[in-house]
Tab-separated table of N, CA and C in Angstrom:
chain	number	residue	atom	x	y	z
F	1	UNK	N	67.235	85.113	92.240
F	1	UNK	CA	68.415	85.411	93.036
F	1	UNK	C	68.160	86.608	93.959
F	2	UNK	N	67.518	87.651	93.453
F	2	UNK	CA	67.250	88.845	94.261
F	2	UNK	C	66.291	88.489	95.394
F	3	UNK	N	65.234	87.757	95.061
F	3	UNK	CA	64.250	87.362	96.091
F	3	UNK	C	64.907	86.544	97.192
F	4	UNK	N	65.783	85.639	96.813
F	4	UNK	CA	66.497	84.815	97.791
F	4	UNK	C	67.406	85.690	98.661
F	5	UNK	N	68.123	86.615	98.046
F	5	UNK	CA	68.998	87.516	98.798
F	5	UNK	C	68.224	88.391	99.768
F	6	UNK	N	67.070	88.894	99.325
F	6	UNK	CA	66.225	89.713	100.198
F	6	UNK	C	65.751	88.877	101.386
F	7	UNK	N	65.286	87.671	101.107
F	7	UNK	CA	64.793	86.795	102.177
F	7	UNK	C	65.890	86.452	103.179
F	8	UNK	N	67.057	86.114	102.670
F	8	UNK	CA	68.188	85.765	103.548
F	8	UNK	C	68.641	86.988	104.346
F	9	UNK	N	68.659	88.142	103.709
F	9	UNK	CA	69.038	89.370	104.411
F	9	UNK	C	68.077	89.705	105.540
F	10	UNK	N	66.781	89.610	105.267
F	10	UNK	CA	65.782	89.893	106.302
F	10	UNK	C	65.896	88.880	107.441
F	11	UNK	N	66.048	87.615	107.095
F	11	UNK	CA	66.182	86.564	108.115
F	11	UNK	C	67.435	86.794	108.969
F	12	UNK	N	68.571	86.939	108.330
F	12	UNK	CA	69.842	87.100	109.049
F	12	UNK	C	69.883	88.400	109.839
F	13	UNK	N	69.407	89.475	109.226
F	13	UNK	CA	69.376	90.763	109.903
F	13	UNK	C	68.453	90.753	111.111
F	14	UNK	N	67.331	90.061	110.983
F	14	UNK	CA	66.401	89.956	112.112
F	14	UNK	C	67.008	89.151	113.248
F	15	UNK	N	67.676	88.066	112.909
F	15	UNK	CA	68.337	87.252	113.933
F	15	UNK	C	69.418	88.068	114.640
F	16	UNK	N	70.231	88.787	113.879
F	16	UNK	CA	71.265	89.637	114.478
F	16	UNK	C	70.635	90.671	115.402
F	17	UNK	N	69.618	91.367	114.918
F	17	UNK	CA	68.967	92.384	115.719
F	17	UNK	C	68.371	91.827	117.003
F	18	UNK	N	67.690	90.701	116.893
F	18	UNK	CA	67.082	90.097	118.086
F	18	UNK	C	68.141	89.621	119.078
F	19	UNK	N	69.228	89.053	118.563
F	19	UNK	CA	70.316	88.613	119.452
F	19	UNK	C	70.916	89.795	120.206
F	20	UNK	N	71.221	90.877	119.498
F	20	UNK	CA	71.827	92.035	120.152
F	20	UNK	C	70.842	92.736	121.085
F	21	UNK	N	69.559	92.731	120.726
F	21	UNK	CA	68.553	93.318	121.627
F	21	UNK	C	68.478	92.501	122.919
F	22	UNK	N	68.499	91.198	122.789
F	22	UNK	CA	68.449	90.307	123.943
F	22	UNK	C	69.695	90.503	124.820
F	23	UNK	N	70.851	90.590	124.183
F	23	UNK	CA	72.101	90.812	124.928
F	23	UNK	C	72.041	92.153	125.667
F	24	UNK	N	71.562	93.188	124.979
F	24	UNK	CA	71.466	94.497	125.623
F	24	UNK	C	70.494	94.442	126.810
F	25	UNK	N	69.387	93.746	126.636
F	25	UNK	CA	68.398	93.615	127.712
F	25	UNK	C	68.994	92.870	128.904
F	26	UNK	N	69.745	91.820	128.640
F	26	UNK	CA	70.338	91.005	129.712
F	26	UNK	C	71.486	91.702	130.426
F	27	UNK	N	72.321	92.392	129.667
F	27	UNK	CA	73.589	92.891	130.218
F	27	UNK	C	73.636	94.402	130.422
F	28	UNK	N	72.783	95.124	129.725
F	28	UNK	CA	72.850	96.577	129.772
F	28	UNK	C	73.884	97.165	128.812
F	29	UNK	N	74.672	96.317	128.165
F	29	UNK	CA	75.641	96.789	127.155
F	29	UNK	C	74.854	97.206	125.917
F	30	UNK	N	75.014	98.413	125.457
F	30	UNK	CA	74.153	98.982	124.438
F	30	UNK	C	74.565	98.611	123.007
F	31	UNK	N	74.714	97.322	122.769
F	31	UNK	CA	75.118	96.850	121.442
F	31	UNK	C	73.969	96.916	120.436
F	32	UNK	N	72.750	96.729	120.888
F	32	UNK	CA	71.589	96.869	120.005
F	32	UNK	C	71.393	98.346	119.646
F	33	UNK	N	71.560	99.212	120.623
F	33	UNK	CA	71.485	100.651	120.381
F	33	UNK	C	72.517	101.047	119.326
F	34	UNK	N	73.723	100.510	119.444
F	34	UNK	CA	74.788	100.785	118.477
F	34	UNK	C	74.408	100.281	117.086
F	35	UNK	N	73.828	99.088	117.021
F	35	UNK	CA	73.426	98.497	115.746
F	35	UNK	C	72.441	99.392	115.002
F	36	UNK	N	71.495	99.962	115.723
F	36	UNK	CA	70.440	100.757	115.088
F	36	UNK	C	70.783	102.236	114.965
F	37	UNK	N	71.859	102.657	115.560
F	37	UNK	CA	72.180	104.072	115.647
F	37	UNK	C	72.473	104.703	114.281
F	38	UNK	N	71.762	105.781	113.996
F	38	UNK	CA	71.993	106.551	112.764
F	38	UNK	C	72.161	108.033	113.072
F	39	UNK	N	72.332	108.389	114.338
F	39	UNK	CA	72.332	109.791	114.741
F	39	UNK	C	73.477	110.623	114.166
F	40	UNK	N	74.504	109.982	113.664
F	40	UNK	CA	75.666	110.697	113.113
F	40	UNK	C	75.577	110.890	111.601
F	41	UNK	N	74.547	110.351	110.970
F	41	UNK	CA	74.403	110.439	109.512
F	41	UNK	C	73.720	111.761	109.156
F	42	UNK	N	74.350	112.553	108.299
F	42	UNK	CA	73.730	113.838	107.917
F	42	UNK	C	72.317	113.626	107.358
F	43	UNK	N	71.483	114.579	107.553
F	43	UNK	CA	70.088	114.656	107.112
F	43	UNK	C	69.168	113.744	107.945
F	44	UNK	N	69.437	112.443	107.991
F	44	UNK	CA	68.543	111.562	108.754
F	44	UNK	C	68.921	111.469	110.227
F	45	UNK	N	70.160	111.782	110.564
F	45	UNK	CA	70.641	111.642	111.934
F	45	UNK	C	69.920	112.468	112.973
F	46	UNK	N	69.634	113.723	112.702
F	46	UNK	CA	68.979	114.560	113.722
F	46	UNK	C	67.526	114.177	114.019
F	47	UNK	N	66.918	113.385	113.144
F	47	UNK	CA	65.514	112.990	113.334
F	47	UNK	C	65.434	111.909	114.408
F	48	UNK	N	64.476	112.036	115.294
F	48	UNK	CA	64.240	111.030	116.324
F	48	UNK	C	63.342	109.935	115.739
F	49	UNK	N	63.964	108.918	115.159
F	49	UNK	CA	63.218	107.839	114.516
F	49	UNK	C	62.695	106.867	115.565
F	50	UNK	N	61.515	106.291	115.332
F	50	UNK	CA	61.080	105.201	116.216
F	50	UNK	C	61.988	103.981	115.990
F	51	UNK	N	62.049	103.126	116.981
F	51	UNK	CA	62.926	101.956	116.904
F	51	UNK	C	62.648	101.117	115.662
F	52	UNK	N	61.386	100.934	115.313
F	52	UNK	CA	61.071	100.077	114.173
F	52	UNK	C	61.628	100.647	112.873
F	53	UNK	N	61.679	101.965	112.735
F	53	UNK	CA	62.242	102.579	111.522
F	53	UNK	C	63.753	102.356	111.499
F	54	UNK	N	64.411	102.539	112.639
F	54	UNK	CA	65.852	102.271	112.715
F	54	UNK	C	66.136	100.805	112.395
F	55	UNK	N	65.238	99.909	112.825
F	55	UNK	CA	65.408	98.490	112.523
F	55	UNK	C	65.266	98.249	111.019
F	56	UNK	N	64.363	98.959	110.379
F	56	UNK	CA	64.209	98.850	108.923
F	56	UNK	C	65.485	99.328	108.221
F	57	UNK	N	66.094	100.412	108.712
F	57	UNK	CA	67.387	100.856	108.154
F	57	UNK	C	68.410	99.732	108.257
F	58	UNK	N	68.466	99.098	109.429
F	58	UNK	CA	69.397	97.981	109.651
F	58	UNK	C	69.096	96.841	108.672
F	59	UNK	N	67.811	96.511	108.520
F	59	UNK	CA	67.442	95.413	107.614
F	59	UNK	C	67.795	95.734	106.168
F	60	UNK	N	67.720	96.992	105.793
F	60	UNK	CA	68.099	97.377	104.438
F	60	UNK	C	69.558	96.992	104.166
F	61	UNK	N	70.433	97.289	105.111
F	61	UNK	CA	71.852	96.934	104.970
F	61	UNK	C	72.007	95.413	104.942
F	62	UNK	N	71.275	94.713	105.800
F	62	UNK	CA	71.339	93.245	105.829
F	62	UNK	C	70.867	92.653	104.501
F	63	UNK	N	69.852	93.255	103.892
F	63	UNK	CA	69.354	92.784	102.599
F	63	UNK	C	70.418	92.971	101.516
F	64	UNK	N	71.102	94.093	101.535
F	64	UNK	CA	72.190	94.317	100.565
F	64	UNK	C	73.252	93.227	100.728
F	65	UNK	N	73.629	92.941	101.968
F	65	UNK	CA	74.613	91.876	102.221
F	65	UNK	C	74.062	90.534	101.745
F	66	UNK	N	72.787	90.271	102.010
F	66	UNK	CA	72.165	89.015	101.572
F	66	UNK	C	72.188	88.862	100.060
F	67	UNK	N	71.887	89.923	99.342
F	67	UNK	CA	71.895	89.874	97.873
F	67	UNK	C	73.309	89.645	97.352
F	68	UNK	N	74.277	90.344	97.903
F	68	UNK	CA	75.677	90.160	97.487
F	68	UNK	C	76.121	88.730	97.778
F	69	UNK	N	75.763	88.215	98.938
F	69	UNK	CA	76.122	86.845	99.316
F	69	UNK	C	75.549	85.841	98.315
F	70	UNK	N	74.265	85.950	98.014
F	70	UNK	CA	73.632	85.013	97.070
F	70	UNK	C	74.259	85.160	95.689
F	71	UNK	N	74.551	86.376	95.276
F	71	UNK	CA	75.170	86.599	93.974
F	71	UNK	C	76.517	85.878	93.897
F	72	UNK	N	77.335	86.038	94.926
F	72	UNK	CA	78.662	85.404	94.935
F	72	UNK	C	78.543	83.887	94.918
F	73	UNK	N	77.707	83.362	95.810
F	73	UNK	CA	77.578	81.900	95.915
F	73	UNK	C	77.011	81.316	94.621
F	74	UNK	N	75.989	81.958	94.063
F	74	UNK	CA	75.401	81.447	92.813
F	74	UNK	C	76.348	81.598	91.630
F	75	UNK	N	77.122	82.687	91.615
F	75	UNK	CA	78.061	82.926	90.521
F	75	UNK	C	79.171	81.873	90.508
F	76	UNK	N	79.585	81.441	91.688
F	76	UNK	CA	80.672	80.464	91.781
F	76	UNK	C	80.196	79.024	91.614
F	77	UNK	N	78.887	78.828	91.465
F	77	UNK	CA	78.297	77.513	91.150
F	77	UNK	C	78.839	76.336	91.956
F	78	UNK	N	77.943	75.534	92.414
F	78	UNK	CA	78.267	74.261	93.068
F	78	UNK	C	79.341	74.357	94.149
F	79	UNK	N	79.243	75.362	94.971
F	79	UNK	CA	80.196	75.496	96.073
F	79	UNK	C	79.864	74.466	97.145
F	80	UNK	N	80.890	73.956	97.778
F	80	UNK	CA	80.677	73.052	98.902
F	80	UNK	C	80.142	73.856	100.078
F	81	UNK	N	79.565	73.166	101.032
F	81	UNK	CA	79.066	73.828	102.248
F	81	UNK	C	80.211	74.591	102.913
F	82	UNK	N	81.378	74.013	102.947
F	82	UNK	CA	82.543	74.659	103.563
F	82	UNK	C	82.841	76.001	102.883
F	83	UNK	N	82.766	76.028	101.560
F	83	UNK	CA	83.038	77.281	100.839
F	83	UNK	C	81.915	78.300	101.021
F	84	UNK	N	80.685	77.834	101.147
F	84	UNK	CA	79.568	78.744	101.402
F	84	UNK	C	79.738	79.372	102.783
F	85	UNK	N	80.109	78.565	103.770
F	85	UNK	CA	80.366	79.083	105.121
F	85	UNK	C	81.507	80.096	105.077
F	86	UNK	N	82.576	79.763	104.397
F	86	UNK	CA	83.722	80.666	104.284
F	86	UNK	C	83.298	81.987	103.629
F	87	UNK	N	82.505	81.911	102.584
F	87	UNK	CA	82.029	83.106	101.894
F	87	UNK	C	81.197	83.977	102.839
F	88	UNK	N	80.307	83.363	103.603
F	88	UNK	CA	79.460	84.149	104.514
F	88	UNK	C	80.305	84.827	105.585
F	89	UNK	N	81.312	84.133	106.094
F	89	UNK	CA	82.159	84.722	107.125
F	89	UNK	C	83.066	85.804	106.553
F	90	UNK	N	83.590	85.613	105.356
F	90	UNK	CA	84.428	86.649	104.735
F	90	UNK	C	83.621	87.903	104.406
F	91	UNK	N	82.378	87.701	103.980
F	91	UNK	CA	81.516	88.838	103.667
F	91	UNK	C	81.102	89.593	104.935
F	92	UNK	N	80.969	88.882	106.029
F	92	UNK	CA	80.545	89.482	107.299
F	92	UNK	C	81.725	90.079	108.059
F	93	UNK	N	82.907	89.580	107.835
F	93	UNK	CA	84.092	90.013	108.587
F	93	UNK	C	84.266	91.537	108.669
F	94	UNK	N	84.069	92.286	107.590
F	94	UNK	CA	84.253	93.745	107.692
F	94	UNK	C	83.267	94.431	108.645
F	95	UNK	N	82.150	93.791	108.948
F	95	UNK	CA	81.167	94.422	109.837
F	95	UNK	C	81.637	94.421	111.295
F	96	UNK	N	82.515	93.528	111.652
F	96	UNK	CA	82.963	93.447	113.048
F	96	UNK	C	83.775	94.671	113.454
F	97	UNK	N	84.791	95.076	112.701
F	97	UNK	CA	85.531	96.283	113.099
F	97	UNK	C	84.722	97.581	112.949
F	98	UNK	N	83.556	97.517	112.328
F	98	UNK	CA	82.700	98.705	112.270
F	98	UNK	C	82.293	99.164	113.666
F	99	UNK	N	82.418	98.279	114.640
F	99	UNK	CA	82.131	98.633	116.033
F	99	UNK	C	82.859	99.925	116.419
F	100	UNK	N	84.114	100.031	116.015
F	100	UNK	CA	84.951	101.147	116.457
F	100	UNK	C	84.519	102.493	115.864
F	101	UNK	N	84.408	102.622	114.538
F	101	UNK	CA	83.965	103.927	114.031
F	101	UNK	C	82.523	104.257	114.425
F	102	UNK	N	81.657	103.247	114.469
F	102	UNK	CA	80.272	103.517	114.854
F	102	UNK	C	80.190	104.020	116.290
F	103	UNK	N	81.008	103.442	117.164
F	103	UNK	CA	81.037	103.880	118.558
F	103	UNK	C	81.596	105.294	118.663
F	104	UNK	N	82.652	105.572	117.942
F	104	UNK	CA	83.267	106.895	118.000
F	104	UNK	C	82.371	107.981	117.397
F	105	UNK	N	81.589	107.631	116.380
F	105	UNK	CA	80.728	108.609	115.717
F	105	UNK	C	79.397	108.832	116.431
F	106	UNK	N	78.992	107.872	117.247
F	106	UNK	CA	77.669	107.936	117.881
F	106	UNK	C	77.530	109.154	118.782
F	107	UNK	N	76.375	109.778	118.703
F	107	UNK	CA	76.061	110.896	119.574
F	107	UNK	C	75.316	110.421	120.820
F	108	UNK	N	74.471	109.405	120.645
F	108	UNK	CA	73.749	108.864	121.793
F	108	UNK	C	74.627	107.866	122.529
F	109	UNK	N	74.282	107.538	123.762
F	109	UNK	CA	75.107	106.601	124.538
F	109	UNK	C	75.203	105.219	123.881
F	110	UNK	N	76.415	104.779	123.692
F	110	UNK	CA	76.712	103.439	123.177
F	110	UNK	C	77.867	102.903	124.018
F	111	UNK	N	78.223	101.642	123.852
F	111	UNK	CA	79.351	101.125	124.642
F	111	UNK	C	80.637	101.900	124.346
F	112	UNK	N	81.538	101.861	125.276
F	112	UNK	CA	82.834	102.510	125.089
F	112	UNK	C	83.607	101.802	123.980
F	113	UNK	N	84.450	102.547	123.316
F	113	UNK	CA	85.230	102.004	122.206
F	113	UNK	C	86.174	100.888	122.670
F	114	UNK	N	86.559	100.896	123.945
F	114	UNK	CA	87.472	99.876	124.469
F	114	UNK	C	86.785	98.878	125.402
F	115	UNK	N	85.468	98.787	125.325
F	115	UNK	CA	84.701	97.857	126.160
F	115	UNK	C	84.810	96.445	125.574
F	116	UNK	N	85.710	95.658	126.115
F	116	UNK	CA	85.999	94.324	125.567
F	116	UNK	C	84.771	93.422	125.562
F	117	UNK	N	83.958	93.514	126.596
F	117	UNK	CA	82.763	92.668	126.657
F	117	UNK	C	81.767	93.063	125.564
F	118	UNK	N	81.554	94.349	125.376
F	118	UNK	CA	80.644	94.809	124.325
F	118	UNK	C	81.179	94.413	122.942
F	119	UNK	N	82.476	94.531	122.754
F	119	UNK	CA	83.089	94.120	121.479
F	119	UNK	C	82.868	92.629	121.255
F	120	UNK	N	82.982	91.854	122.312
F	120	UNK	CA	82.739	90.398	122.213
F	120	UNK	C	81.290	90.114	121.838
F	121	UNK	N	80.354	90.815	122.448
F	121	UNK	CA	78.936	90.627	122.112
F	121	UNK	C	78.671	91.014	120.657
F	122	UNK	N	79.232	92.135	120.239
F	122	UNK	CA	79.088	92.603	118.857
F	122	UNK	C	79.627	91.546	117.885
F	123	UNK	N	80.814	91.040	118.194
F	123	UNK	CA	81.442	90.019	117.341
F	123	UNK	C	80.600	88.757	117.304
F	124	UNK	N	80.132	88.311	118.452
F	124	UNK	CA	79.285	87.107	118.514
F	124	UNK	C	78.018	87.306	117.680
F	125	UNK	N	77.420	88.483	117.778
F	125	UNK	CA	76.224	88.765	116.990
F	125	UNK	C	76.485	88.641	115.501
F	126	UNK	N	77.614	89.165	115.058
F	126	UNK	CA	77.919	89.093	113.631
F	126	UNK	C	78.362	87.699	113.188
F	127	UNK	N	78.930	86.917	114.080
F	127	UNK	CA	79.222	85.522	113.745
F	127	UNK	C	77.916	84.746	113.584
F	128	UNK	N	76.939	85.062	114.422
F	128	UNK	CA	75.607	84.462	114.277
F	128	UNK	C	74.973	84.912	112.965
F	129	UNK	N	75.150	86.183	112.620
F	129	UNK	CA	74.644	86.701	111.340
F	129	UNK	C	75.240	85.899	110.178
F	130	UNK	N	76.541	85.667	110.207
F	130	UNK	CA	77.209	84.905	109.137
F	130	UNK	C	76.658	83.483	109.068
F	131	UNK	N	76.473	82.866	110.226
F	131	UNK	CA	75.909	81.512	110.251
F	131	UNK	C	74.487	81.520	109.695
F	132	UNK	N	73.716	82.550	110.026
F	132	UNK	CA	72.344	82.646	109.531
F	132	UNK	C	72.309	82.831	108.009
F	133	UNK	N	73.286	83.568	107.460
F	133	UNK	CA	73.373	83.679	106.001
F	133	UNK	C	73.511	82.296	105.370
F	134	UNK	N	74.428	81.501	105.914
F	134	UNK	CA	74.677	80.163	105.364
F	134	UNK	C	73.458	79.264	105.521
F	135	UNK	N	72.933	79.192	106.726
F	135	UNK	CA	71.787	78.311	106.987
F	135	UNK	C	70.577	78.771	106.181
F	136	UNK	N	70.367	80.088	106.147
F	136	UNK	CA	69.263	80.622	105.357
F	136	UNK	C	69.398	80.268	103.886
F	137	UNK	N	70.607	80.368	103.359
F	137	UNK	CA	70.842	80.033	101.958
F	137	UNK	C	70.517	78.560	101.703
F	138	UNK	N	71.023	77.698	102.546
F	138	UNK	CA	70.824	76.257	102.344
F	138	UNK	C	69.345	75.897	102.414
F	139	UNK	N	68.622	76.458	103.369
F	139	UNK	CA	67.206	76.138	103.538
F	139	UNK	C	66.341	76.815	102.483
F	140	UNK	N	66.534	78.112	102.292
F	140	UNK	CA	65.663	78.862	101.391
F	140	UNK	C	65.948	78.608	99.912
F	141	UNK	N	67.150	78.217	99.571
F	141	UNK	CA	67.497	77.934	98.168
F	141	UNK	C	66.574	76.850	97.614
F	142	UNK	N	66.231	75.893	98.452
F	142	UNK	CA	65.356	74.794	98.027
F	142	UNK	C	63.901	75.226	97.874
F	143	UNK	N	63.508	76.271	98.617
F	143	UNK	CA	62.098	76.658	98.674
F	143	UNK	C	61.738	77.803	97.729
F	144	UNK	N	62.698	78.634	97.400
F	144	UNK	CA	62.371	79.797	96.543
F	144	UNK	C	62.789	79.565	95.108
């Protein structure tokens, strides 16, 4: 179960990161910068981390979500695809409003707190993350 959760977290987190990086590259909206931003966290925030280290921080959180997701789905046994999708979206839902506190706390340039387009990109990225949790679970459950 842990191995599956780690794998799904890395897969989903990587997809989210790549999607937001691509969106930021295309549009200039700094949603990927926001995703990786840790500058407001005491002790680690003042350090100028390379992008890959910030991405590892992001993946760590995605892995935790992946493990919790697999635990819930496996604990509830024989869930239909519809319920697995619902579980992934309910588990991901709290990450969408995180846009607001993360934007307000950020020290480096990130999108404005009221930037509707950036909020839409952020939301789309996390909806893709939720879908990746489900698809990853269905595919990897058979292989691991």
